[in-house]
């Protein structure tokens, strides 16, 4: 039997993160949000241990729940890569020590910024990636390729940056792959941990949107009564809630498994990718319902719901579309494997 | 949270597994295919469970039980289902009525009724649903009038599981004339061998007769054959039903559902078009197991079984029905043609039929949604009228 009981450390992380996120009151100040979360001790979590991955998920869930404009999964994954990379000899080591660790560990406003992202497309002499800076002025980038390899790019490597397209979360940049230095770290491992934490963030965001929608339908009156008292809406709300309960249970498990090296990588990938894909579908459905229950006001900029919708939709396609994940999982199952706890 | 599947009850699991291996007749389904032989076998299994010390899984020690933890109960369900053990006939008494008597019964009832329930000597059935009181259980109309020293009961119950093999029935009956809704209902204990009782088995689409209609015509019931105070039957029933929705019970369904999934995957993974959908369904079935574990954890930490159980039931039963439909479609039109499926075997046709009932039995999905909406989400409700 699996133990879903929240221990004291996890509870403390959840409560502290919730408090910090609430203090921000949706200010949108990423630097402030980042520094607050560093105070929580997020970067000290050993995310490549199962217990640590679950602890990081406690933070990611709360950050997602409040739609705070930072992505804990990106941070802790980048931090883990750097720590691992420092163990190997590389010409980039001084840079990493001086640059990345300072930036990630301190979130010092004056320190050079790091971004983390994913290759979108590549040709024979150029790659294009979407990256999420921890600050707009990022000068060093960790980029995960499709095969789980991580590249570390400096300012000199980047040949084009579409900074004009920066939307507050990410921007596109291009580089010549012959110039980059590939990190000799276990890319697949870190990609998987990052994906599991992305799932946690996404589920948290969907849960946060649902909680706020539940309040709205209890307060909004039409036809002389709260709209949440109509059974037609209640049953749809329950279906959303139950699906989120299921993907929530799965998401915690996925985070643990992502860092559980007692399981073969193939099994970890099957579980984490499968859960991410399914959770993505259910979270998108949940947001569609939350959107619908608000009626016309959901289409306005001033209402909060579109922020959650954007966050969930972005997370849902991270690391591939659900059908791609399911296809990979089908191959795994076809080889006689099963999903088991 | 820990997900390393460290089984704190591994000794318990090992002991149970060994006992099953020593006591279960593996080919009981085929060996006792005749109805009379099957009933005898089910009764003997109930007795074997008692003698082996497993009958009191749901009971505290003071009443002869073993005070099993929620996790041990889940292990019990999982192992029994994995071994394909028979359900027995004593389940309603042991799992539902027994705990209700412990809580609401008199000292005399505890002394006289509980021992034969535990030993499997007395078989009980649950007389709740009526033709006009299904999901709206409080609309029941079976009634009892005081007649000298006792009650005279008249009315009809339906969907009464195993009534044709039972000795006694715990029934919800309206004992206050003119009462409506949840008021004025009592839980009476009715001897099914009494004059005026007629039991008619209902033929199901599976060809089996697991349920019955039970007719009462001026059936005499002694005055002390009542659980709880007169008119307080609804409270007793609510308590009793919370045991039907506990997390542990889910684990036997999960074993059956996984077996169904495995057979579907054999067909679907060979088809490139179907394979991604099959993978998605695999994740859903896996999520049902994870959700059951989460709810079990919550119940072990004091969570209320009725409401959290509703969440789990909604998810696993709807998922299983979806699986049944997809497996049917993937298997093609021949699945049910000339089938002898009776809803209990392990082939796809049987599993398809089995998958249909769970969104209806033990509280239909619509009722579960109402429970979750009201008691878990706290959504506003408009009073009738």
Coordinates of C-alpha atoms in Angstrom, one line a residue, chain B residues 14-320:
Chain B
X14 CA 1.9 -13.6 3.4
X15 CA -0.2 -15.4 6.0
X16 CA -3.4 -14.7 4.1
X17 CA -1.9 -15.9 0.8
X18 CA -0.7 -19.1 2.4
X19 CA -4.1 -19.7 4.0
X20 CA -5.9 -19.2 0.7
X21 CA -3.5 -21.5 -1.1
X22 CA -4.2 -24.2 1.6
X23 CA -8.0 -23.8 1.6
X24 CA -9.3 -22.6 -1.7
X25 CA -10.5 -25.2 -4.3
X26 CA -8.9 -23.6 -7.4
X27 CA -11.5 -24.9 -9.9
X28 CA -14.5 -24.2 -7.7
X29 CA -16.4 -22.4 -10.5
X30 CA -16.4 -25.4 -12.8
X31 CA -16.5 -28.0 -10.1
X32 CA -19.6 -26.5 -8.4
X33 CA -21.4 -25.2 -11.5
X34 CA -24.7 -26.7 -10.4
X35 CA -26.7 -24.0 -8.4
X36 CA -27.3 -26.2 -5.3
X37 CA -23.7 -27.4 -5.2
X38 CA -22.5 -23.8 -5.6
X39 CA -24.6 -22.5 -2.8
X40 CA -23.4 -25.3 -0.5
X41 CA -19.8 -24.5 -1.5
X42 CA -20.3 -20.8 -0.8
X43 CA -21.7 -21.6 2.6
X44 CA -18.8 -23.9 3.3
X45 CA -16.4 -21.1 2.3
X46 CA -18.0 -18.7 4.8
X47 CA -17.5 -21.3 7.5
X48 CA -13.9 -21.9 6.4
X49 CA -13.2 -18.1 6.6
X50 CA -14.6 -18.2 10.2
X51 CA -12.6 -21.1 11.3
X52 CA -9.5 -19.6 9.7
X53 CA -10.0 -16.4 11.6
X54 CA -10.7 -14.2 8.6
X55 CA -14.5 -13.7 9.0
X56 CA -14.0 -10.9 11.6
X57 CA -11.9 -8.6 9.4
X58 CA -14.4 -5.9 9.9
X59 CA -15.1 -6.5 13.6
X60 CA -13.4 -5.5 16.8
X61 CA -12.0 -8.1 19.1
X62 CA -14.7 -7.8 21.7
X63 CA -17.1 -9.3 19.2
X64 CA -14.8 -12.0 18.0
X65 CA -13.1 -9.9 15.2
X66 CA -9.5 -9.2 14.6
X67 CA -9.7 -5.4 14.4
X68 CA -7.9 -5.3 11.1
X69 CA -6.5 -1.9 9.9
X70 CA -7.9 -0.3 6.8
X71 CA -4.7 -1.3 5.0
X72 CA -5.1 -5.0 6.0
X73 CA -8.7 -5.0 4.8
X74 CA -7.5 -3.7 1.5
X75 CA -4.8 -6.4 1.4
X76 CA -7.5 -8.9 2.2
X77 CA -9.7 -7.7 -0.7
X78 CA -6.8 -7.7 -3.1
X79 CA -5.6 -11.1 -2.2
X80 CA -9.0 -12.7 -2.3
X81 CA -9.8 -11.2 -5.7
X82 CA -6.4 -12.2 -7.1
X83 CA -6.9 -15.8 -6.0
X84 CA -10.4 -15.8 -7.5
X85 CA -11.9 -16.7 -4.1
X86 CA -15.7 -17.0 -3.9
X87 CA -17.6 -14.1 -2.4
X88 CA -19.6 -16.3 0.0
X89 CA -23.1 -15.6 1.2
X90 CA -22.3 -14.0 4.6
X91 CA -21.0 -10.7 3.4
X92 CA -24.1 -8.5 4.0
X93 CA -24.3 -9.8 7.6
X94 CA -20.6 -9.5 8.4
X95 CA -19.8 -6.3 6.6
X96 CA -23.0 -4.3 6.9
X97 CA -25.4 -5.5 9.6
X98 CA -22.8 -6.6 12.1
X99 CA -21.2 -3.2 12.5
X100 CA -24.7 -1.6 12.7
X101 CA -25.7 -3.9 15.5
X102 CA -22.5 -3.2 17.4
X103 CA -23.3 0.5 17.3
X104 CA -27.1 0.6 17.5
X105 CA -28.1 -2.8 18.8
X106 CA -29.2 -3.8 22.3
X107 CA -27.0 -6.0 24.5
X108 CA -29.3 -8.9 23.9
X109 CA -29.1 -8.4 20.1
X110 CA -25.3 -8.2 20.3
X111 CA -25.3 -11.5 22.2
X112 CA -27.7 -13.4 20.1
X113 CA -27.3 -12.0 16.6
X114 CA -23.6 -11.4 16.2
X115 CA -22.1 -14.9 16.8
X116 CA -24.1 -16.6 14.1
X117 CA -23.4 -13.8 11.7
X118 CA -19.7 -14.2 12.3
X119 CA -19.8 -18.0 12.0
X120 CA -21.7 -17.9 8.8
X121 CA -24.6 -19.8 10.4
X122 CA -27.2 -17.2 9.7
X123 CA -27.2 -15.6 6.2
X124 CA -28.6 -12.1 6.0
X125 CA -29.8 -10.0 3.0
X126 CA -30.4 -6.2 2.8
X127 CA -33.9 -5.1 2.1
X128 CA -33.6 -1.4 1.2
X129 CA -34.6 -0.7 -2.4
X130 CA -38.2 -0.8 -3.6
X131 CA -39.8 -0.4 -7.0
X132 CA -40.6 3.3 -6.3
X133 CA -37.6 3.8 -4.0
X134 CA -34.3 3.2 -5.8
X135 CA -31.9 6.1 -5.8
X136 CA -34.6 8.0 -3.8
X137 CA -34.4 5.4 -1.0
X138 CA -36.3 7.6 1.5
X139 CA -39.4 7.3 -0.7
X140 CA -39.9 3.7 0.5
X141 CA -43.4 2.6 1.2
X142 CA -43.1 -0.9 2.8
X143 CA -44.8 -0.3 6.1
X144 CA -45.4 -1.9 9.5
X145 CA -48.3 -1.5 11.8
X146 CA -48.2 -2.4 15.5
X147 CA -50.4 -5.4 16.0
X148 CA -50.6 -6.7 19.5
X149 CA -47.1 -7.7 20.6
X150 CA -45.1 -6.8 17.5
X151 CA -45.4 -5.5 13.9
X152 CA -47.2 -6.6 10.8
X153 CA -45.1 -5.8 7.7
X154 CA -46.5 -5.4 4.2
X155 CA -44.9 -4.2 1.0
X156 CA -42.2 -5.1 -1.6
X157 CA -38.5 -4.9 -1.8
X158 CA -36.4 -5.3 -4.9
X159 CA -32.7 -5.8 -5.9
X160 CA -32.4 -7.8 -2.7
X161 CA -29.1 -9.6 -3.2
X162 CA -29.1 -13.3 -2.4
X163 CA -32.5 -13.2 -0.7
X164 CA -33.3 -16.6 -2.1
X165 CA -30.3 -18.1 -0.1
X166 CA -30.8 -16.0 3.0
X167 CA -32.3 -16.8 6.3
X168 CA -33.0 -13.2 7.5
X169 CA -33.5 -9.8 6.0
X170 CA -32.6 -6.4 7.6
X171 CA -35.2 -4.1 6.0
X172 CA -36.0 -0.4 6.1
X173 CA -39.7 -0.1 6.8
X174 CA -42.0 2.8 7.5
X175 CA -43.3 2.3 11.1
X176 CA -44.9 5.7 11.6
X177 CA -48.1 6.0 9.7
X178 CA -48.3 9.2 7.5
X179 CA -44.6 9.9 7.8
X180 CA -42.7 11.0 4.7
X181 CA -39.1 11.1 3.7
X182 CA -36.4 10.0 6.1
X183 CA -38.6 10.3 9.1
X184 CA -40.6 7.5 10.5
X185 CA -38.5 4.7 9.1
X186 CA -37.2 1.8 11.2
X187 CA -34.8 -1.0 10.5
X188 CA -36.6 -4.3 11.2
X189 CA -35.1 -7.8 11.3
X190 CA -37.4 -10.1 9.3
X191 CA -37.3 -13.9 9.3
X192 CA -37.6 -14.9 5.7
X193 CA -39.2 -18.2 6.6
X194 CA -42.2 -16.4 8.2
X195 CA -45.7 -16.8 6.7
X196 CA -46.4 -14.0 4.2
X197 CA -42.9 -13.8 2.7
X198 CA -42.4 -14.5 -0.9
X199 CA -39.0 -14.4 -2.6
X200 CA -38.8 -14.2 -6.4
X201 CA -35.4 -14.3 -8.1
X202 CA -34.8 -11.8 -10.9
X203 CA -33.3 -13.1 -14.1
X204 CA -30.5 -10.8 -15.2
X205 CA -28.9 -10.1 -18.6
X206 CA -26.1 -12.3 -17.5
X207 CA -28.5 -15.3 -17.1
X208 CA -27.8 -15.3 -13.4
X209 CA -30.2 -14.6 -10.5
X210 CA -28.2 -12.7 -8.0
X211 CA -31.0 -10.4 -7.0
X212 CA -34.6 -10.9 -5.9
X213 CA -37.9 -9.3 -5.4
X214 CA -39.2 -9.9 -1.8
X215 CA -42.9 -9.5 -1.1
X216 CA -44.2 -9.1 2.5
X217 CA -47.9 -9.7 3.2
X218 CA -48.8 -9.1 6.9
X219 CA -45.6 -10.7 8.0
X220 CA -45.3 -10.9 11.8
X221 CA -42.2 -9.4 13.3
X222 CA -41.5 -9.5 17.0
X223 CA -41.2 -6.2 18.9
X224 CA -37.5 -6.6 19.7
X225 CA -36.5 -7.3 16.1
X226 CA -35.6 -3.7 15.5
X227 CA -32.2 -2.1 15.2
X228 CA -32.0 1.3 16.9
X229 CA -34.9 3.3 18.1
X230 CA -38.3 3.1 16.3
X231 CA -38.3 5.8 13.6
X232 CA -34.5 6.1 13.6
X233 CA -33.8 3.7 10.8
X234 CA -32.4 6.2 8.4
X235 CA -29.5 7.0 10.7
X236 CA -28.8 3.3 11.1
X237 CA -28.9 2.8 7.3
X238 CA -26.6 5.7 6.7
X239 CA -24.1 4.3 9.1
X240 CA -24.4 0.8 7.6
X241 CA -24.0 2.1 4.0
X242 CA -20.8 3.9 4.9
X243 CA -19.3 0.5 5.3
X244 CA -20.3 -0.4 1.8
X245 CA -18.3 2.6 0.4
X246 CA -15.0 2.2 2.3
X247 CA -11.8 2.3 0.4
X248 CA -10.8 -1.3 1.2
X249 CA -13.6 -2.8 -0.9
X250 CA -12.3 -1.0 -4.0
X251 CA -9.2 -3.2 -4.1
X252 CA -11.1 -6.3 -5.1
X253 CA -12.8 -4.4 -8.0
X254 CA -9.4 -3.1 -9.0
X255 CA -8.1 -6.6 -9.4
X256 CA -11.0 -7.6 -11.7
X257 CA -10.6 -4.3 -13.7
X258 CA -6.9 -4.9 -14.2
X259 CA -7.6 -8.4 -15.5
X260 CA -10.1 -6.8 -17.9
X261 CA -7.5 -4.3 -19.0
X262 CA -4.9 -7.0 -19.7
X263 CA -7.3 -8.7 -22.0
X264 CA -8.2 -5.5 -23.8
X265 CA -4.5 -4.6 -24.2
X266 CA -3.8 -7.9 -25.9
X267 CA -6.2 -6.9 -28.6
X268 CA -5.7 -3.2 -28.7
X269 CA -1.9 -2.9 -28.6
X270 CA -1.6 -4.9 -31.8
X271 CA -3.6 -2.2 -33.6
X272 CA -1.5 1.0 -34.2
X273 CA -4.7 3.1 -34.3
X274 CA -6.0 1.7 -31.1
X275 CA -2.7 1.5 -29.2
X276 CA -2.5 5.1 -27.9
X277 CA -6.1 5.0 -26.7
X278 CA -5.3 1.7 -24.9
X279 CA -2.3 3.3 -23.3
X280 CA -4.5 6.2 -22.1
X281 CA -6.9 3.8 -20.6
X282 CA -4.1 1.9 -18.9
X283 CA -3.2 5.2 -17.2
X284 CA -6.7 5.7 -16.1
X285 CA -7.0 2.3 -14.6
X286 CA -3.6 2.9 -12.9
X287 CA -4.9 6.2 -11.6
X288 CA -7.9 4.4 -10.1
X289 CA -5.5 2.3 -8.1
X290 CA -3.5 5.3 -7.0
X291 CA -6.7 7.2 -6.0
X292 CA -7.8 4.2 -4.0
X293 CA -4.5 4.2 -2.2
X294 CA -4.8 7.9 -1.5
X295 CA -8.3 7.5 -0.1
X296 CA -7.1 4.6 2.0
X297 CA -4.4 6.8 3.4
X298 CA -6.9 9.4 4.2
X299 CA -9.2 6.9 5.9
X300 CA -6.4 5.6 7.9
X301 CA -5.8 9.1 9.1
X302 CA -9.4 9.5 10.2
X303 CA -11.1 10.5 7.0
X304 CA -14.8 9.7 6.7
X305 CA -15.3 6.6 4.6
X306 CA -18.7 7.4 3.1
X307 CA -17.8 10.6 1.3
X308 CA -14.2 9.9 0.3
X309 CA -15.4 6.4 -0.9
X310 CA -17.9 8.2 -3.2
X311 CA -15.1 9.9 -4.9
X312 CA -13.2 6.7 -5.5
X313 CA -16.3 4.8 -6.6
X314 CA -17.3 7.4 -9.1
X315 CA -13.8 7.2 -10.7
X316 CA -13.2 3.5 -10.8
X317 CA -16.7 2.5 -11.8
X318 CA -16.9 5.0 -14.6
X319 CA -13.5 4.1 -15.8
X320 CA -14.4 0.4 -15.8

